[in-house]
Amino acid sequence: MRKIKEFVIVKLIQVCGLASIFFVALIFLFLLKEGLSVFKTVSPFDFSFGKNWYPISEPAQLGILPLISGSLLVTLGAAVISIPIGVGCAVYIAEIAPLKIKEILKAGIELLAAIPSVVLGFIGMITLVPLVKNIFHLPTGLTALSGSIMLAFMAMPTIVSIAEDALYSVPKTYKEGALALGATHWQAIWRVMLPAASSGILAAVMLGIGRVIGETMAVMMITGNAAVMPNSILVPVRTLTATIAAEMGEAVVGSEHYFALFAIGIILFIISFAINVTADLFLQKRQQ
Amino acid sequence: MVKFEVHDLNIWFSSIHALKQVNLEIRSNEILSVIGPANSGKTTFLRTLNRLNDLNAAFKMTGAVELERKDIRGIDIEELRRKIGMVFALPLPLPLSIFENVVYGVRMQGERNRKKLEEKTEQALRQAYLWEEVKGRMDESAFKLSGGQQQRLCIARTLAVDPEVILFDEPCSGLDPISTAKVEDAMVKLKEKYTIVLVTNNVKQAARVGDRTAFFLSGELIEIDATDKIFTAPQDKRTDGYIRGRFG
């Protein structure tokens, strides 16, 4: 009797374990099946590097370069803002802050991670967008820059908590060794702690960026959604994610447009996958 | 000449009284061995001398430690730690070449001149008895060295910043007997130029290299005297018990 119970439980857990992989495979297959159909009408090259996205004109023009550029521009901007602040914050929490401030900061960072992206987008729309408009004297504040700033807030919790973890797990003896040689606190941080934690910090950055590139709601609300090639960070852009979210509802099932949106999904999937794998590689390197 | 004077030193970590009313002096160009069982406070004592305990937020001390009659708390902390080098229990080479490991501390003080750095390296490696073994392979990774060589590399790194005192924190605990002998040879030679404080769990090592020996037990300094005397005619029964291996 006990053996049967044991057997059933083990099998049940096994099913749960395999289910996640099964679902991922299903999703990916579905994405491929729907997405690849678009390449019957447009070549992969024209799709990826075409400069015009007019999915409902006749004939439809399905070039997603403006969308890729939009995503990359917003992500790059967010990275430039969030990496120095995030890593700086992690160093402060791990190395400098007194215990009490450390606790408060960590709680604050967790809170920042808990804000739903639609709320961040809404706040950005009300406060940041008019500010950007006024500062740069633009016709509209719905720009890539606004999106970058808002997304930087979303990437920061990830970057801070993982980078702080990486710094914390550097053996204490490293720091003591440097200090015993007469290093100042800053020299010990810059020349010993940061290099020793570098792979963990890189992983933190990659995961932060991964979060930014997959983000949809906030960017849709504040980047202006113009599917044209951006020529600066102060113009409206549209990202890959926002395109899918905004157009999927209107696309006729089975149309070229519909398949193209799935193909964008494939591209996003590949980008996120690549970023996550890179982050994993860095994390593994750290464990060795 | 007296290098260190310790007066009424008491140390707490939160509510734990780690060192109790310690009074002693450390003379120039001697090797002072510090022995005692685990939790006797010997490492805490060592880390007080270069103020490494200050990193611990729960650390509190009363009394005074004077380096050449100046309170160490009045000396610039980086300056103090440069004067008082430290070699740790586990060899701690950095993931750099042998050369870069030795000049690490020197570079940190802003020395850029390649020739000076090379001179320093050779000098420090010779003093640490490592030069002959590594002279042709300065650009190899320090991780390629054996444990004993790594430890002597760490000694060379400490020597390169021209300290006056060197603190050894159980420097041979992870080494085989032959490597240990080499590190001990280096220490005996080094005392001509430097003052050495050696914390060790190995009582025989204390007897081999120490000019004087201090015995700590539960945070108290039980006895400090010439090594011969400690090992042949200790004043305190507890000292006798420890060096004969009856406890600890």
Coordinates of C-alpha atoms in Angstrom, one line a residue:
Chain A
M1 CA 0.0 0.0 0.0
R2 CA 2.7 2.4 1.0
K3 CA 4.6 1.5 -2.2
I4 CA 1.6 2.4 -4.4
K5 CA 1.2 5.7 -2.6
E6 CA 4.9 6.4 -3.1
F7 CA 4.7 5.5 -6.7
V8 CA 1.6 7.8 -7.4
I9 CA 3.2 10.8 -5.6
V10 CA 6.5 10.4 -7.5
K11 CA 4.7 10.2 -10.8
L12 CA 2.5 13.2 -10.0
I13 CA 5.6 15.3 -9.2
Q14 CA 7.2 14.1 -12.3
V15 CA 4.3 15.2 -14.4
C16 CA 4.4 18.7 -12.7
G17 CA 8.1 18.9 -13.5
L18 CA 7.7 17.9 -17.1
A19 CA 4.6 20.1 -17.6
S20 CA 6.6 23.4 -17.6
I21 CA 8.9 22.2 -20.4
F22 CA 5.9 20.8 -22.3
F23 CA 4.1 24.1 -22.2
V24 CA 7.2 26.0 -23.3
A25 CA 7.5 23.6 -26.2
L26 CA 3.9 24.0 -27.1
I27 CA 4.0 27.8 -27.0
F28 CA 7.1 27.8 -29.2
L29 CA 5.7 25.4 -31.7
F30 CA 2.5 27.5 -32.0
L31 CA 4.5 30.6 -32.4
L32 CA 6.6 29.0 -35.1
K33 CA 3.6 27.6 -36.9
E34 CA 1.7 30.9 -37.0
G35 CA 4.7 33.1 -37.4
L36 CA 6.6 31.4 -40.2
S37 CA 3.6 31.6 -42.5
V38 CA 4.4 35.2 -43.1
F39 CA 7.6 34.3 -44.9
K40 CA 5.5 32.9 -47.7
T41 CA 4.7 36.4 -48.8
V42 CA 7.7 38.4 -47.6
S43 CA 11.3 37.2 -47.4
P44 CA 12.9 37.0 -43.9
F45 CA 15.4 39.7 -45.0
D46 CA 12.7 42.1 -46.2
F47 CA 10.8 41.4 -43.0
S48 CA 13.7 42.1 -40.7
F49 CA 15.3 45.0 -42.5
G50 CA 12.3 46.6 -44.3
K51 CA 11.9 50.2 -43.3
N52 CA 8.2 50.4 -43.7
W53 CA 5.5 49.0 -41.5
Y54 CA 2.1 49.5 -43.2
P55 CA 0.4 46.2 -42.4
I56 CA -3.1 47.2 -43.6
S57 CA -2.2 49.0 -46.8
E58 CA -2.7 47.3 -50.1
P59 CA -0.3 45.6 -50.7
A60 CA 0.8 45.3 -47.1
Q61 CA 4.4 46.5 -46.3
L62 CA 5.8 44.4 -43.5
G63 CA 9.2 45.7 -42.6
I64 CA 9.9 45.7 -38.9
L65 CA 13.2 47.6 -38.8
P66 CA 11.5 50.6 -37.3
L67 CA 10.1 48.5 -34.5
I68 CA 13.4 46.7 -33.8
S69 CA 15.1 50.1 -33.8
G70 CA 12.4 51.4 -31.4
S71 CA 12.9 48.5 -29.1
L72 CA 16.7 48.8 -29.2
L73 CA 16.6 52.5 -28.7
V74 CA 14.3 52.5 -25.7
T75 CA 16.3 49.5 -24.2
L76 CA 19.6 51.2 -24.8
G77 CA 18.4 54.4 -23.2
A78 CA 17.0 52.5 -20.2
A79 CA 20.3 50.6 -19.9
V80 CA 22.4 53.8 -20.0
I81 CA 20.3 55.2 -17.2
S82 CA 19.7 52.1 -15.0
I83 CA 23.1 50.4 -15.1
P84 CA 25.2 53.1 -13.4
I85 CA 22.5 54.0 -10.9
G86 CA 21.6 50.3 -10.3
V87 CA 25.2 49.2 -9.8
G88 CA 26.0 52.3 -7.7
C89 CA 23.0 51.5 -5.6
A90 CA 24.1 47.9 -5.2
V91 CA 27.6 49.0 -4.1
Y92 CA 26.2 51.4 -1.6
I93 CA 23.8 48.8 -0.1
A94 CA 26.4 46.0 0.0
E95 CA 29.5 48.0 1.0
I96 CA 28.8 51.4 2.4
A97 CA 25.3 51.9 3.9
P98 CA 24.9 51.4 7.7
L99 CA 22.7 48.5 8.6
K100 CA 19.5 50.5 9.2
I101 CA 19.7 52.4 5.9
K102 CA 20.5 49.2 4.1
E103 CA 17.2 47.6 5.4
I104 CA 15.2 50.6 4.3
L105 CA 16.8 50.7 0.9
K106 CA 16.2 47.0 0.3
A107 CA 12.6 47.3 1.2
G108 CA 12.3 50.3 -1.1
I109 CA 13.8 48.4 -4.0
E110 CA 11.4 45.6 -3.5
L111 CA 8.5 48.0 -3.4
L112 CA 9.7 49.5 -6.7
A113 CA 9.7 46.0 -8.2
A114 CA 6.1 45.5 -7.0
I115 CA 4.6 48.5 -8.8
P116 CA 2.6 47.2 -11.8
S117 CA 3.9 48.4 -15.1
V118 CA 0.6 50.0 -16.1
V119 CA 0.8 52.1 -13.0
L120 CA 4.3 53.2 -13.8
G121 CA 3.2 54.0 -17.4
F122 CA 0.3 56.0 -16.1
I123 CA 2.5 58.0 -13.7
G124 CA 5.0 58.5 -16.5
M125 CA 2.3 59.8 -18.8
I126 CA 1.0 62.3 -16.2
T127 CA 4.4 63.6 -14.9
L128 CA 7.3 62.6 -17.1
V129 CA 5.8 63.2 -20.5
P130 CA 4.9 66.9 -20.0
L131 CA 8.3 67.4 -18.3
V132 CA 10.2 66.0 -21.3
K133 CA 8.0 68.0 -23.7
N134 CA 8.8 71.3 -21.8
I135 CA 12.5 70.7 -21.2
F136 CA 13.3 69.9 -24.9
H137 CA 10.6 72.1 -26.4
L138 CA 9.1 69.2 -28.3
P139 CA 5.7 69.0 -30.0
T140 CA 5.1 65.9 -27.9
G141 CA 6.6 64.4 -24.8
L142 CA 5.7 60.9 -25.9
T143 CA 9.2 59.9 -26.9
A144 CA 11.8 57.1 -26.7
L145 CA 13.5 59.1 -23.9
S146 CA 10.4 59.1 -21.7
G147 CA 10.1 55.3 -22.3
S148 CA 13.7 54.8 -21.4
I149 CA 13.5 56.7 -18.2
M150 CA 10.4 54.8 -17.1
L151 CA 11.8 51.5 -18.1
A152 CA 15.0 52.3 -16.2
F153 CA 12.9 52.3 -13.1
M154 CA 11.6 48.8 -13.9
A155 CA 15.1 47.4 -14.6
M156 CA 16.6 48.8 -11.5
P157 CA 15.2 46.5 -8.9
T158 CA 16.5 43.5 -10.8
I159 CA 19.9 45.0 -11.3
V160 CA 20.2 46.2 -7.7
S161 CA 19.1 43.0 -6.0
I162 CA 21.2 40.6 -8.1
A163 CA 24.3 42.8 -8.2
E164 CA 24.1 43.3 -4.5
D165 CA 23.9 39.6 -4.0
A166 CA 27.0 39.2 -6.2
L167 CA 28.9 41.7 -4.2
Y168 CA 27.7 40.2 -0.9
S169 CA 29.0 36.7 -1.9
V170 CA 32.5 37.9 -2.6
P171 CA 34.6 36.3 0.1
K172 CA 35.3 38.8 3.0
T173 CA 38.9 37.8 2.9
Y174 CA 39.3 39.5 -0.5
K175 CA 38.4 42.8 0.9
E176 CA 40.4 42.3 4.1
G177 CA 43.4 41.3 2.0
A178 CA 43.2 44.6 0.0
L179 CA 42.7 46.7 3.1
A180 CA 45.6 45.0 4.9
L181 CA 47.8 46.2 2.0
G182 CA 46.8 49.7 2.8
A183 CA 44.0 50.1 0.2
T184 CA 41.4 52.8 0.9
H185 CA 37.8 51.6 1.1
W186 CA 37.1 52.9 -2.4
Q187 CA 40.2 51.2 -3.8
A188 CA 39.1 47.9 -2.2
I189 CA 35.7 48.3 -3.8
W190 CA 36.9 49.4 -7.2
R191 CA 39.9 47.1 -7.6
V192 CA 38.8 44.0 -5.7
M193 CA 35.1 43.8 -4.9
L194 CA 33.8 44.9 -8.3
P195 CA 36.2 42.7 -10.4
A196 CA 35.5 39.7 -8.2
A197 CA 31.7 40.2 -8.5
S198 CA 31.9 41.2 -12.2
S199 CA 30.2 38.1 -13.7
G200 CA 27.3 38.4 -11.2
I201 CA 27.0 42.1 -12.0
L202 CA 26.9 41.4 -15.7
A203 CA 24.2 38.8 -15.2
A204 CA 22.3 41.4 -13.2
V205 CA 22.6 43.8 -16.0
M206 CA 21.5 41.3 -18.6
L207 CA 18.5 40.2 -16.6
G208 CA 17.5 43.9 -16.1
I209 CA 17.8 44.5 -19.8
G210 CA 15.8 41.3 -20.5
R211 CA 13.0 42.7 -18.4
V212 CA 13.1 46.0 -20.3
I213 CA 13.0 44.5 -23.7
G214 CA 10.0 42.4 -22.9
E215 CA 8.1 45.2 -21.2
T216 CA 4.9 46.2 -23.0
M217 CA 2.4 48.3 -21.1
A218 CA 4.5 51.2 -19.9
V219 CA 6.2 51.7 -23.2
M220 CA 2.9 51.5 -25.1
M221 CA 1.6 54.3 -22.9
I222 CA 4.5 56.7 -23.1
T223 CA 6.6 56.2 -26.3
G224 CA 4.1 57.6 -28.8
N225 CA 3.8 54.4 -30.9
A226 CA 4.9 55.9 -34.2
A227 CA 6.2 53.1 -36.4
V228 CA 8.8 55.1 -38.2
M229 CA 12.6 54.9 -38.2
P230 CA 13.8 57.0 -35.2
N231 CA 16.5 59.5 -35.9
S232 CA 17.0 60.6 -32.3
I233 CA 15.9 59.7 -28.8
L234 CA 13.5 62.6 -28.7
V235 CA 11.0 61.3 -31.2
P236 CA 8.1 58.9 -30.7
V237 CA 8.9 55.3 -31.4
R238 CA 7.1 52.0 -31.4
T239 CA 8.6 48.9 -29.9
L240 CA 8.1 45.2 -30.9
T241 CA 6.0 44.5 -27.9
A242 CA 3.8 47.5 -28.2
T243 CA 3.1 46.6 -31.8
I244 CA 1.8 43.1 -30.9
A245 CA -0.3 44.4 -28.1
A246 CA -1.8 47.3 -30.0
E247 CA -2.5 45.5 -33.3
M248 CA -3.4 41.9 -32.4
G249 CA -6.9 42.9 -31.5
E250 CA -7.6 44.4 -35.0
A251 CA -5.7 41.9 -37.2
V252 CA -7.9 39.5 -39.1
V253 CA -7.1 36.0 -38.1
G254 CA -5.2 34.2 -40.8
S255 CA -4.2 37.4 -42.6
E256 CA -0.7 38.4 -43.5
H257 CA -0.8 41.0 -40.7
Y258 CA -1.8 38.4 -38.2
F259 CA 1.1 36.1 -39.2
A260 CA 3.5 39.1 -39.2
L261 CA 2.6 39.8 -35.5
F262 CA 3.4 36.2 -34.6
A263 CA 6.7 36.5 -36.5
I264 CA 7.5 39.6 -34.3
G265 CA 6.7 37.3 -31.4
I266 CA 9.4 34.9 -32.6
I267 CA 11.9 37.7 -32.9
L268 CA 11.2 38.8 -29.4
F269 CA 11.4 35.3 -28.1
I270 CA 14.8 34.9 -29.7
I271 CA 16.1 38.2 -28.2
S272 CA 14.8 37.4 -24.7
F273 CA 16.2 33.9 -25.0
A274 CA 19.6 35.1 -26.1
I275 CA 19.7 37.6 -23.2
N276 CA 18.7 35.0 -20.6
V277 CA 21.2 32.5 -21.9
T278 CA 23.9 35.1 -21.7
A279 CA 22.9 36.0 -18.2
D280 CA 22.9 32.3 -17.3
L281 CA 26.4 31.9 -18.7
F282 CA 27.7 34.8 -16.5
L283 CA 26.0 33.3 -13.4
Q284 CA 27.5 29.9 -14.1
K285 CA 30.9 31.5 -14.5
R286 CA 30.5 33.1 -11.2
Q287 CA 29.7 29.8 -9.4
Q288 CA 32.9 28.2 -10.7
Chain B
M1 CA 63.4 48.9 21.2
V2 CA 59.7 48.6 21.8
K3 CA 57.5 48.6 18.6
F4 CA 54.1 48.0 20.1
E5 CA 52.8 48.7 23.5
V6 CA 49.4 47.4 24.5
H7 CA 47.8 48.9 27.6
D8 CA 44.7 47.5 29.3
L9 CA 43.2 46.3 26.1
N10 CA 39.6 45.1 26.3
I11 CA 37.6 44.1 23.2
W12 CA 34.0 43.3 22.8
F13 CA 32.0 42.0 19.9
S14 CA 28.5 43.0 20.9
S15 CA 28.2 41.4 24.3
I16 CA 31.1 38.9 23.9
H17 CA 34.1 39.9 25.8
A18 CA 36.8 38.8 23.4
L19 CA 39.9 40.2 25.0
K20 CA 40.3 41.0 28.7
Q21 CA 42.7 43.5 30.1
V22 CA 45.7 42.6 27.9
N23 CA 49.0 44.3 28.6
L24 CA 52.1 43.5 26.6
E25 CA 54.8 44.9 24.4
I26 CA 56.2 43.8 21.2
R27 CA 59.9 44.5 20.5
S28 CA 61.4 45.6 17.3
N29 CA 62.9 42.8 15.1
E30 CA 61.6 40.0 17.2
I31 CA 59.2 37.2 16.3
L32 CA 56.5 37.1 18.9
S33 CA 54.5 33.9 18.7
V34 CA 51.0 34.0 19.9
I35 CA 49.5 30.6 20.8
G36 CA 46.3 29.5 22.4
P37 CA 43.3 27.2 21.7
A38 CA 40.3 28.2 19.5
N39 CA 38.4 31.2 20.8
S40 CA 41.3 32.3 22.9
G41 CA 41.3 35.8 21.3
K42 CA 44.7 35.4 19.6
T43 CA 43.4 36.3 16.1
T44 CA 41.3 39.1 17.5
F45 CA 44.5 40.5 19.1
L46 CA 46.4 40.3 15.8
R47 CA 43.6 42.0 13.9
T48 CA 43.5 44.8 16.5
L49 CA 47.1 45.8 15.7
N50 CA 46.2 46.8 12.1
R51 CA 42.6 47.8 13.0
L52 CA 41.1 45.1 10.8
N53 CA 38.5 44.6 13.5
D54 CA 37.1 48.0 12.8
L55 CA 35.3 46.4 9.8
N56 CA 33.0 44.6 12.2
A57 CA 30.2 46.9 13.2
A58 CA 29.8 45.2 16.6
F59 CA 33.5 45.8 17.5
K60 CA 34.2 47.9 20.6
M61 CA 37.5 48.5 22.4
T62 CA 38.9 50.2 25.4
G63 CA 42.5 50.7 26.5
A64 CA 45.2 51.6 24.0
V65 CA 47.5 50.2 21.4
E66 CA 50.6 52.3 20.7
L67 CA 52.9 51.9 17.7
E68 CA 56.2 53.6 18.5
R69 CA 54.4 55.5 21.3
K70 CA 51.7 56.8 19.1
D71 CA 48.1 55.6 19.6
I72 CA 47.2 53.6 16.5
R73 CA 43.7 55.2 16.4
G74 CA 45.5 58.5 15.8
I75 CA 47.3 57.3 12.7
D76 CA 45.8 57.5 9.3
I77 CA 44.3 54.1 8.8
E78 CA 45.7 53.3 5.3
E79 CA 49.1 54.5 6.5
L80 CA 48.8 52.2 9.5
R81 CA 47.9 49.2 7.4
R82 CA 50.7 49.9 5.0
K83 CA 53.2 50.0 7.9
I84 CA 51.7 46.8 9.3
G85 CA 51.4 44.1 6.7
M86 CA 49.3 41.0 7.1
V87 CA 49.6 37.5 5.8
F88 CA 46.4 35.5 6.1
A89 CA 45.7 31.8 6.9
L90 CA 44.7 30.9 3.4
P91 CA 46.9 32.0 0.5
L92 CA 44.9 34.6 -1.3
P93 CA 46.4 35.3 -4.7
L94 CA 44.4 37.6 -6.9
P95 CA 43.4 36.3 -10.4
L96 CA 46.3 38.1 -11.9
S97 CA 49.9 37.3 -13.0
I98 CA 52.6 36.6 -10.5
F99 CA 54.1 40.0 -11.2
E100 CA 50.8 41.9 -10.9
N101 CA 50.1 40.1 -7.6
V102 CA 53.4 41.3 -6.1
V103 CA 53.0 44.9 -7.2
Y104 CA 49.3 45.1 -6.4
G105 CA 49.8 47.1 -3.2
V106 CA 52.5 49.2 -4.7
R107 CA 50.4 50.2 -7.6
M108 CA 47.6 51.1 -5.3
Q109 CA 49.8 53.7 -3.8
G110 CA 50.2 55.2 -7.2
E111 CA 53.6 53.9 -8.3
R112 CA 53.6 53.8 -12.1
N113 CA 57.3 53.4 -13.1
R114 CA 57.8 50.0 -14.6
K115 CA 61.4 49.7 -13.7
K116 CA 60.8 50.6 -10.0
L117 CA 58.0 48.0 -9.9
E118 CA 60.2 45.4 -11.3
E119 CA 62.9 46.2 -8.8
K120 CA 60.4 46.0 -6.0
T121 CA 59.1 42.7 -7.3
E122 CA 62.5 41.0 -7.4
Q123 CA 63.5 42.3 -4.0
A124 CA 60.2 41.2 -2.4
L125 CA 60.3 37.8 -4.0
R126 CA 63.9 37.2 -2.9
Q127 CA 63.0 38.1 0.7
A128 CA 60.1 35.7 0.5
Y129 CA 62.4 32.9 -0.8
L130 CA 60.4 32.6 -4.0
W131 CA 62.5 34.4 -6.6
E132 CA 64.5 31.4 -7.7
E133 CA 61.3 29.4 -8.3
V134 CA 59.4 32.0 -10.3
K135 CA 61.9 34.3 -11.9
G136 CA 61.3 33.1 -15.4
R137 CA 57.5 33.1 -15.3
M138 CA 56.5 36.5 -14.0
D139 CA 53.6 36.7 -16.5
E140 CA 52.0 33.3 -15.5
S141 CA 48.9 33.2 -13.5
A142 CA 49.4 33.1 -9.7
F143 CA 47.0 30.2 -9.5
K144 CA 49.5 28.0 -11.2
L145 CA 51.7 28.1 -8.2
S146 CA 51.5 25.5 -5.4
G147 CA 49.8 26.3 -2.1
G148 CA 53.2 27.0 -0.4
Q149 CA 54.4 29.1 -3.3
Q150 CA 51.1 31.1 -3.2
Q151 CA 51.6 31.8 0.5
R152 CA 55.1 33.0 -0.1
L153 CA 53.8 35.1 -3.0
C154 CA 51.4 36.7 -0.5
I155 CA 54.3 37.4 1.8
A156 CA 56.1 39.0 -1.1
R157 CA 53.1 41.1 -1.8
T158 CA 53.0 42.3 1.8
L159 CA 56.8 43.0 1.7
A160 CA 56.5 45.0 -1.5
V161 CA 54.8 47.9 0.2
D162 CA 57.7 48.3 2.7
P163 CA 56.0 47.5 6.0
E164 CA 57.6 47.7 9.4
V165 CA 55.7 45.0 11.0
I166 CA 54.3 41.8 9.5
L167 CA 51.4 40.0 11.1
F168 CA 51.0 36.3 10.3
D169 CA 47.6 34.8 10.9
E170 CA 48.2 31.0 11.0
P171 CA 50.1 31.3 7.8
C172 CA 50.9 27.5 7.5
S173 CA 47.6 26.0 8.5
G174 CA 46.9 24.9 4.9
L175 CA 50.5 23.9 4.0
D176 CA 52.4 20.7 3.9
P177 CA 55.5 20.3 6.1
I178 CA 58.1 21.2 3.4
S179 CA 56.2 24.3 2.4
T180 CA 55.8 25.2 6.1
A181 CA 59.5 24.9 6.6
K182 CA 60.2 27.3 3.7
V183 CA 57.7 29.8 5.1
E184 CA 59.4 29.5 8.5
D185 CA 62.8 30.0 7.0
A186 CA 61.5 33.2 5.4
M187 CA 60.1 34.4 8.7
V188 CA 63.4 33.9 10.6
K189 CA 65.3 35.8 7.9
L190 CA 62.7 38.6 7.8
K191 CA 63.0 39.5 11.4
E192 CA 66.4 41.1 10.7
K193 CA 64.4 43.8 8.9
Y194 CA 60.9 43.6 10.3
T195 CA 59.0 43.0 13.5
I196 CA 56.9 39.8 13.2
V197 CA 53.8 38.7 15.1
L198 CA 52.9 35.1 14.4
V199 CA 49.6 33.7 15.5
T200 CA 49.7 29.9 15.2
N201 CA 47.8 26.8 16.2
N202 CA 51.0 24.8 15.8
V203 CA 52.7 24.9 19.2
K204 CA 55.9 23.4 17.7
Q205 CA 56.0 26.1 15.1
A206 CA 55.9 28.7 17.9
A207 CA 58.8 27.0 19.6
R208 CA 60.8 26.8 16.4
V209 CA 60.6 30.4 15.2
G210 CA 59.5 32.5 18.1
D211 CA 61.8 34.7 20.2
R212 CA 59.1 35.2 22.7
T213 CA 55.8 33.5 23.1
A214 CA 52.5 34.7 24.4
F215 CA 49.8 32.3 25.5
F216 CA 46.2 33.4 25.4
L217 CA 43.3 31.5 26.9
S218 CA 39.6 32.6 26.8
G219 CA 40.5 36.2 26.0
E220 CA 43.2 36.5 28.7
L221 CA 46.9 36.8 28.3
I222 CA 48.0 34.1 30.6
E223 CA 51.8 34.4 30.1
I224 CA 54.3 36.0 27.9
D225 CA 58.0 35.3 28.1
A226 CA 61.1 34.1 26.1
T227 CA 60.2 31.1 24.1
D228 CA 62.7 28.8 25.8
K229 CA 61.2 29.7 29.2
I230 CA 57.6 29.2 28.1
F231 CA 58.4 25.8 26.7
T232 CA 60.7 24.6 29.5
A233 CA 59.6 26.3 32.7
P234 CA 56.2 28.0 32.3
Q235 CA 55.0 30.0 35.3
D236 CA 51.3 29.0 34.8
K237 CA 49.9 25.5 35.0
R238 CA 47.5 26.3 32.2
T239 CA 50.4 27.2 29.9
D240 CA 52.1 24.0 30.7
G241 CA 49.0 22.0 30.1
Y242 CA 48.4 23.6 26.7
I243 CA 51.9 23.2 25.3
R244 CA 52.0 19.6 26.5
G245 CA 48.8 19.0 24.6
R246 CA 46.6 18.3 27.5
F247 CA 43.9 20.5 26.1
G248 CA 43.2 22.8 23.2

